[in-house]
Amino acid sequence: MSSAGAGQQQFRYTQTPSKVLHLRNLPWECAEEELVELCKPFGKIVNTKCNVGANRNQAFVEFADLNQAISMVSYYASSSEPAQVRGKTVYIQYSNRQEIVNNKSSGDVVGNVLLVTIEGVEAGDVSIDVIHLVFSAFGFVHKIATFEKAAGFQALIQFSDSGTASEARNALDGRSIPRYLLPEHVTSCLLRISFSAHTDLNIKFQSHRSRDYTNPYLPVNPSAIDGTLQPTLGPDGKKKEPESNVLLASIENMQYAVTVDVLHTVFSAFGTVQKIAIFEKNGGMQALIQYPDVATAAVAKDSLEGHCIYDGGYCKLHLSYSRHTDLNVKVQI
C-alpha cells in the first residue's frame, strides 16, 4: 500500500507533457517575437498567448509537435544556464491545456491592424521593406511585425485608423505582390488579409522582423538586420563594392522603350528618387538613379537586381553602386 501511495503521490506532482508550455516571470509587456526567439530553436511554434496573468508576466507557447515541447522542457531542466528573456530568468512548465484558444475577435471585426498571411513564400522571400512598400500605398504604416505560424509567413500591419486598413484590405486581399519585388524562384505569392484584434503593436526594436515607423529613436537589433552589419565580403569571397546613394543600372533585352518616367516609376517604389540620368555605353543602355541615402539605394538594389521591368524577360535590370554621390543633371526643355 505504501509503495502504491508513494506512486500516486509522485504521479500527482508530475506534470503530463503537453505541446503547450506555460512560461512565468517574463519581463513586463513581453512581445510575441521575444517568445518566438526563445522557443524556436526547439521546434515550430504554431501559436502564442502573451501578457497573461494579473501582472501580465506569463505566457503560453504552443509547439507543432509534443516532442518539441518536451525537448525544450528537458533542455532547461538539465541546463546550467536558465531560460532568459531580457536578462530575466523564465520558468517553464507544461500547461494543463493541449492547445491555445485565443479569445480574439474574428477577422470580420474591422480594426486598424491587419493580419496578412503571405502564401507561397518562405520567411526570407519577402522582406519587411517590400511589405511596407505594398501597404504604404494606402496610407502611413505605423508598425509592422512579421512571424511564422502554422498558417505560414504572416505579418501584422498597423495603420492609423480602421478606414485606411479597410481600404488596404479591400484592394489587396487575394492579390499578389508584384513579381518584380519578389525573388525569381517565387512562382506565386498570394495575400490573405483579415483584421487583427490588436490595436497597437508592441515593437521593441527595429529589425528585419519588426519595424516602428513612428519612432526613429527605437534601438536597432544588430543581429537582426539582414546583412547590413555583416563583413563586407560577397558570396564569392571577394570584397563587396563600396555602397553609394546612387545606383548604376544596366538594362538588357531592350524590347520596349525605357524612359526617365518608366525608371522613376520603378525605382520610386522604394523611396524618393532625386535624380535620374540615362545614357548609352558600349552599345547598351544605362542609367544612374540617385536616392537621398545609401539605405534606400541598398533596398532598391537588393529588391530589383535581376528583375525585369516588363513581363516576358524584357528590360532586365543589373544594378551596382555608382561612384557618384550627386548627379549633375541638366534640365532638358
mmCIF file of N, CA and C in Angstrom, residues 236-293:
data_model
loop_
_atom_site.group_PDB
_atom_site.id
_atom_site.type_symbol
_atom_site.label_atom_id
_atom_site.label_comp_id
_atom_site.label_asym_id
_atom_site.label_seq_id
_atom_site.Cartn_x
_atom_site.Cartn_y
_atom_site.Cartn_z
ATOM 1 N N ASP A 236 31.285 35.300 -53.373
ATOM 2 C CA ASP A 236 32.489 34.703 -53.973
ATOM 3 C C ASP A 236 33.733 34.935 -53.113
ATOM 4 N N GLY A 237 33.552 35.529 -51.929
ATOM 5 C CA GLY A 237 34.683 35.761 -51.039
ATOM 6 C C GLY A 237 35.437 37.037 -51.342
ATOM 7 N N LYS A 238 35.042 37.728 -52.420
ATOM 8 C CA LYS A 238 35.716 38.980 -52.769
ATOM 9 C C LYS A 238 35.066 40.137 -52.019
ATOM 10 N N LYS A 239 35.810 41.204 -51.925
ATOM 11 C CA LYS A 239 35.306 42.377 -51.204
ATOM 12 C C LYS A 239 34.115 42.977 -51.954
ATOM 13 N N LYS A 240 33.091 43.334 -51.215
ATOM 14 C CA LYS A 240 31.933 43.957 -51.831
ATOM 15 C C LYS A 240 32.263 45.394 -52.235
ATOM 16 N N GLU A 241 31.570 45.847 -53.282
ATOM 17 C CA GLU A 241 31.788 47.222 -53.741
ATOM 18 C C GLU A 241 31.318 48.208 -52.675
ATOM 19 N N PRO A 242 31.967 49.371 -52.587
ATOM 20 C CA PRO A 242 31.515 50.380 -51.625
ATOM 21 C C PRO A 242 30.096 50.813 -51.960
ATOM 22 N N GLU A 243 29.276 50.964 -50.931
ATOM 23 C CA GLU A 243 27.885 51.347 -51.150
ATOM 24 C C GLU A 243 27.782 52.838 -51.443
ATOM 25 N N SER A 244 26.720 53.207 -52.132
ATOM 26 C CA SER A 244 26.508 54.601 -52.510
ATOM 27 C C SER A 244 25.012 54.863 -52.567
ATOM 28 N N ASN A 245 24.654 56.139 -52.515
ATOM 29 C CA ASN A 245 23.246 56.502 -52.645
ATOM 30 C C ASN A 245 22.818 56.591 -54.109
ATOM 31 N N VAL A 246 23.764 56.372 -55.031
ATOM 32 C CA VAL A 246 23.460 56.396 -56.462
ATOM 33 C C VAL A 246 23.680 54.997 -57.038
ATOM 34 N N LEU A 247 22.665 54.497 -57.761
ATOM 35 C CA LEU A 247 22.758 53.183 -58.387
ATOM 36 C C LEU A 247 23.055 53.332 -59.878
ATOM 37 N N LEU A 248 23.873 52.404 -60.390
ATOM 38 C CA LEU A 248 24.115 52.313 -61.824
ATOM 39 C C LEU A 248 23.312 51.131 -62.350
ATOM 40 N N ALA A 249 22.381 51.413 -63.248
ATOM 41 C CA ALA A 249 21.527 50.356 -63.802
ATOM 42 C C ALA A 249 21.920 50.085 -65.244
ATOM 43 N N SER A 250 22.227 48.811 -65.547
ATOM 44 C CA SER A 250 22.431 48.386 -66.932
ATOM 45 C C SER A 250 21.174 47.607 -67.337
ATOM 46 N N ILE A 251 20.652 47.915 -68.513
ATOM 47 C CA ILE A 251 19.377 47.331 -68.929
ATOM 48 C C ILE A 251 19.611 46.489 -70.172
ATOM 49 N N GLU A 252 19.284 45.196 -70.071
ATOM 50 C CA GLU A 252 19.490 44.296 -71.212
ATOM 51 C C GLU A 252 18.145 43.821 -71.767
ATOM 52 N N ASN A 253 18.196 43.265 -72.982
ATOM 53 C CA ASN A 253 16.996 42.763 -73.670
ATOM 54 C C ASN A 253 15.958 43.874 -73.820
ATOM 55 N N MET A 254 16.397 44.968 -74.448
ATOM 56 C CA MET A 254 15.565 46.171 -74.558
ATOM 57 C C MET A 254 14.546 46.023 -75.691
ATOM 58 N N GLN A 255 13.433 45.381 -75.398
ATOM 59 C CA GLN A 255 12.369 45.239 -76.389
ATOM 60 C C GLN A 255 11.396 46.417 -76.352
ATOM 61 N N TYR A 256 11.379 47.125 -75.230
ATOM 62 C CA TYR A 256 10.484 48.278 -75.085
ATOM 63 C C TYR A 256 11.310 49.499 -74.702
ATOM 64 N N ALA A 257 10.742 50.666 -74.960
ATOM 65 C CA ALA A 257 11.425 51.903 -74.602
ATOM 66 C C ALA A 257 11.451 52.064 -73.082
ATOM 67 N N VAL A 258 12.596 52.447 -72.560
ATOM 68 C CA VAL A 258 12.721 52.736 -71.129
ATOM 69 C C VAL A 258 13.053 54.211 -70.991
ATOM 70 N N THR A 259 12.101 54.973 -70.494
ATOM 71 C CA THR A 259 12.262 56.422 -70.365
ATOM 72 C C THR A 259 12.576 56.785 -68.917
ATOM 73 N N VAL A 260 12.856 58.056 -68.699
ATOM 74 C CA VAL A 260 13.067 58.551 -67.332
ATOM 75 C C VAL A 260 11.817 58.294 -66.493
ATOM 76 N N ASP A 261 10.638 58.491 -67.090
ATOM 77 C CA ASP A 261 9.385 58.270 -66.356
ATOM 78 C C ASP A 261 9.214 56.810 -65.941
ATOM 79 N N VAL A 262 9.566 55.896 -66.848
ATOM 80 C CA VAL A 262 9.467 54.463 -66.526
ATOM 81 C C VAL A 262 10.397 54.119 -65.365
ATOM 82 N N LEU A 263 11.629 54.578 -65.439
ATOM 83 C CA LEU A 263 12.595 54.302 -64.379
ATOM 84 C C LEU A 263 12.144 54.937 -63.060
ATOM 85 N N HIS A 264 11.590 56.154 -63.142
ATOM 86 C CA HIS A 264 11.130 56.830 -61.934
ATOM 87 C C HIS A 264 10.019 56.015 -61.262
ATOM 88 N N THR A 265 9.102 55.475 -62.061
ATOM 89 C CA THR A 265 8.011 54.664 -61.513
ATOM 90 C C THR A 265 8.554 53.425 -60.803
ATOM 91 N N VAL A 266 9.504 52.754 -61.439
ATOM 92 C CA VAL A 266 10.053 51.508 -60.872
ATOM 93 C C VAL A 266 10.854 51.790 -59.602
ATOM 94 N N PHE A 267 11.737 52.774 -59.658
ATOM 95 C CA PHE A 267 12.671 52.988 -58.548
ATOM 96 C C PHE A 267 12.075 53.812 -57.399
ATOM 97 N N SER A 268 11.056 54.631 -57.679
ATOM 98 C CA SER A 268 10.470 55.427 -56.595
ATOM 99 C C SER A 268 9.595 54.569 -55.683
ATOM 100 N N ALA A 269 9.373 53.315 -56.057
ATOM 101 C CA ALA A 269 8.642 52.403 -55.175
ATOM 102 C C ALA A 269 9.388 52.181 -53.862
ATOM 103 N N PHE A 270 10.684 52.484 -53.844
ATOM 104 C CA PHE A 270 11.490 52.203 -52.651
ATOM 105 C C PHE A 270 11.855 53.462 -51.864
ATOM 106 N N GLY A 271 11.520 54.616 -52.399
ATOM 107 C CA GLY A 271 11.840 55.862 -51.715
ATOM 108 C C GLY A 271 11.921 56.997 -52.721
ATOM 109 N N THR A 272 12.212 58.163 -52.231
ATOM 110 C CA THR A 272 12.263 59.347 -53.096
ATOM 111 C C THR A 272 13.440 59.262 -54.065
ATOM 112 N N VAL A 273 13.140 59.322 -55.348
ATOM 113 C CA VAL A 273 14.198 59.389 -56.367
ATOM 114 C C VAL A 273 14.489 60.861 -56.637
ATOM 115 N N GLN A 274 15.729 61.256 -56.395
ATOM 116 C CA GLN A 274 16.089 62.672 -56.537
ATOM 117 C C GLN A 274 16.440 63.045 -57.975
ATOM 118 N N LYS A 275 17.237 62.183 -58.613
ATOM 119 C CA LYS A 275 17.674 62.486 -59.985
ATOM 120 C C LYS A 275 17.841 61.190 -60.767
ATOM 121 N N ILE A 276 17.660 61.278 -62.086
ATOM 122 C CA ILE A 276 17.883 60.138 -62.979
ATOM 123 C C ILE A 276 18.629 60.650 -64.207
ATOM 124 N N ALA A 277 19.640 59.906 -64.639
ATOM 125 C CA ALA A 277 20.356 60.225 -65.885
ATOM 126 C C ALA A 277 20.435 58.960 -66.726
ATOM 127 N N ILE A 278 20.027 59.059 -68.005
ATOM 128 C CA ILE A 278 20.075 57.910 -68.921
ATOM 129 C C ILE A 278 21.138 58.177 -69.984
ATOM 130 N N PHE A 279 21.897 57.132 -70.327
ATOM 131 C CA PHE A 279 22.930 57.310 -71.361
ATOM 132 C C PHE A 279 23.233 55.956 -72.000
ATOM 133 N N GLU A 280 23.900 55.990 -73.140
ATOM 134 C CA GLU A 280 24.302 54.758 -73.820
ATOM 135 C C GLU A 280 25.785 54.526 -73.593
ATOM 136 N N LYS A 281 26.132 53.250 -73.399
ATOM 137 C CA LYS A 281 27.541 52.906 -73.199
ATOM 138 C C LYS A 281 27.773 51.508 -73.756
ATOM 139 N N ASN A 282 28.809 51.364 -74.576
ATOM 140 C CA ASN A 282 29.163 50.084 -75.198
ATOM 141 C C ASN A 282 27.966 49.449 -75.903
ATOM 142 N N GLY A 283 27.169 50.283 -76.568
ATOM 143 C CA GLY A 283 26.040 49.770 -77.331
ATOM 144 C C GLY A 283 24.826 49.403 -76.500
ATOM 145 N N GLY A 284 24.905 49.587 -75.190
ATOM 146 C CA GLY A 284 23.761 49.257 -74.332
ATOM 147 C C GLY A 284 23.287 50.485 -73.575
ATOM 148 N N MET A 285 22.118 50.332 -72.966
ATOM 149 C CA MET A 285 21.558 51.470 -72.244
ATOM 150 C C MET A 285 21.859 51.356 -70.762
ATOM 151 N N GLN A 286 22.240 52.476 -70.159
ATOM 152 C CA GLN A 286 22.495 52.515 -68.727
ATOM 153 C C GLN A 286 21.820 53.742 -68.124
ATOM 154 N N ALA A 287 21.659 53.705 -66.810
ATOM 155 C CA ALA A 287 21.040 54.844 -66.122
ATOM 156 C C ALA A 287 21.645 54.976 -64.732
ATOM 157 N N LEU A 288 21.689 56.212 -64.257
ATOM 158 C CA LEU A 288 22.088 56.488 -62.878
ATOM 159 C C LEU A 288 20.853 56.982 -62.137
ATOM 160 N N ILE A 289 20.602 56.374 -60.979
ATOM 161 C CA ILE A 289 19.425 56.726 -60.173
ATOM 162 C C ILE A 289 19.899 57.170 -58.800
ATOM 163 N N GLN A 290 19.571 58.406 -58.429
ATOM 164 C CA GLN A 290 20.058 58.959 -57.153
ATOM 165 C C GLN A 290 18.959 58.978 -56.095
ATOM 166 N N TYR A 291 19.279 58.371 -54.932
ATOM 167 C CA TYR A 291 18.403 58.392 -53.755
ATOM 168 C C TYR A 291 19.006 59.351 -52.718
ATOM 169 N N PRO A 292 18.212 59.744 -51.708
ATOM 170 C CA PRO A 292 18.756 60.647 -50.682
ATOM 171 C C PRO A 292 19.766 59.987 -49.757
ATOM 172 N N ASP A 293 19.735 58.641 -49.649
ATOM 173 C CA ASP A 293 20.664 57.978 -48.728
ATOM 174 C C ASP A 293 21.021 56.586 -49.226
#
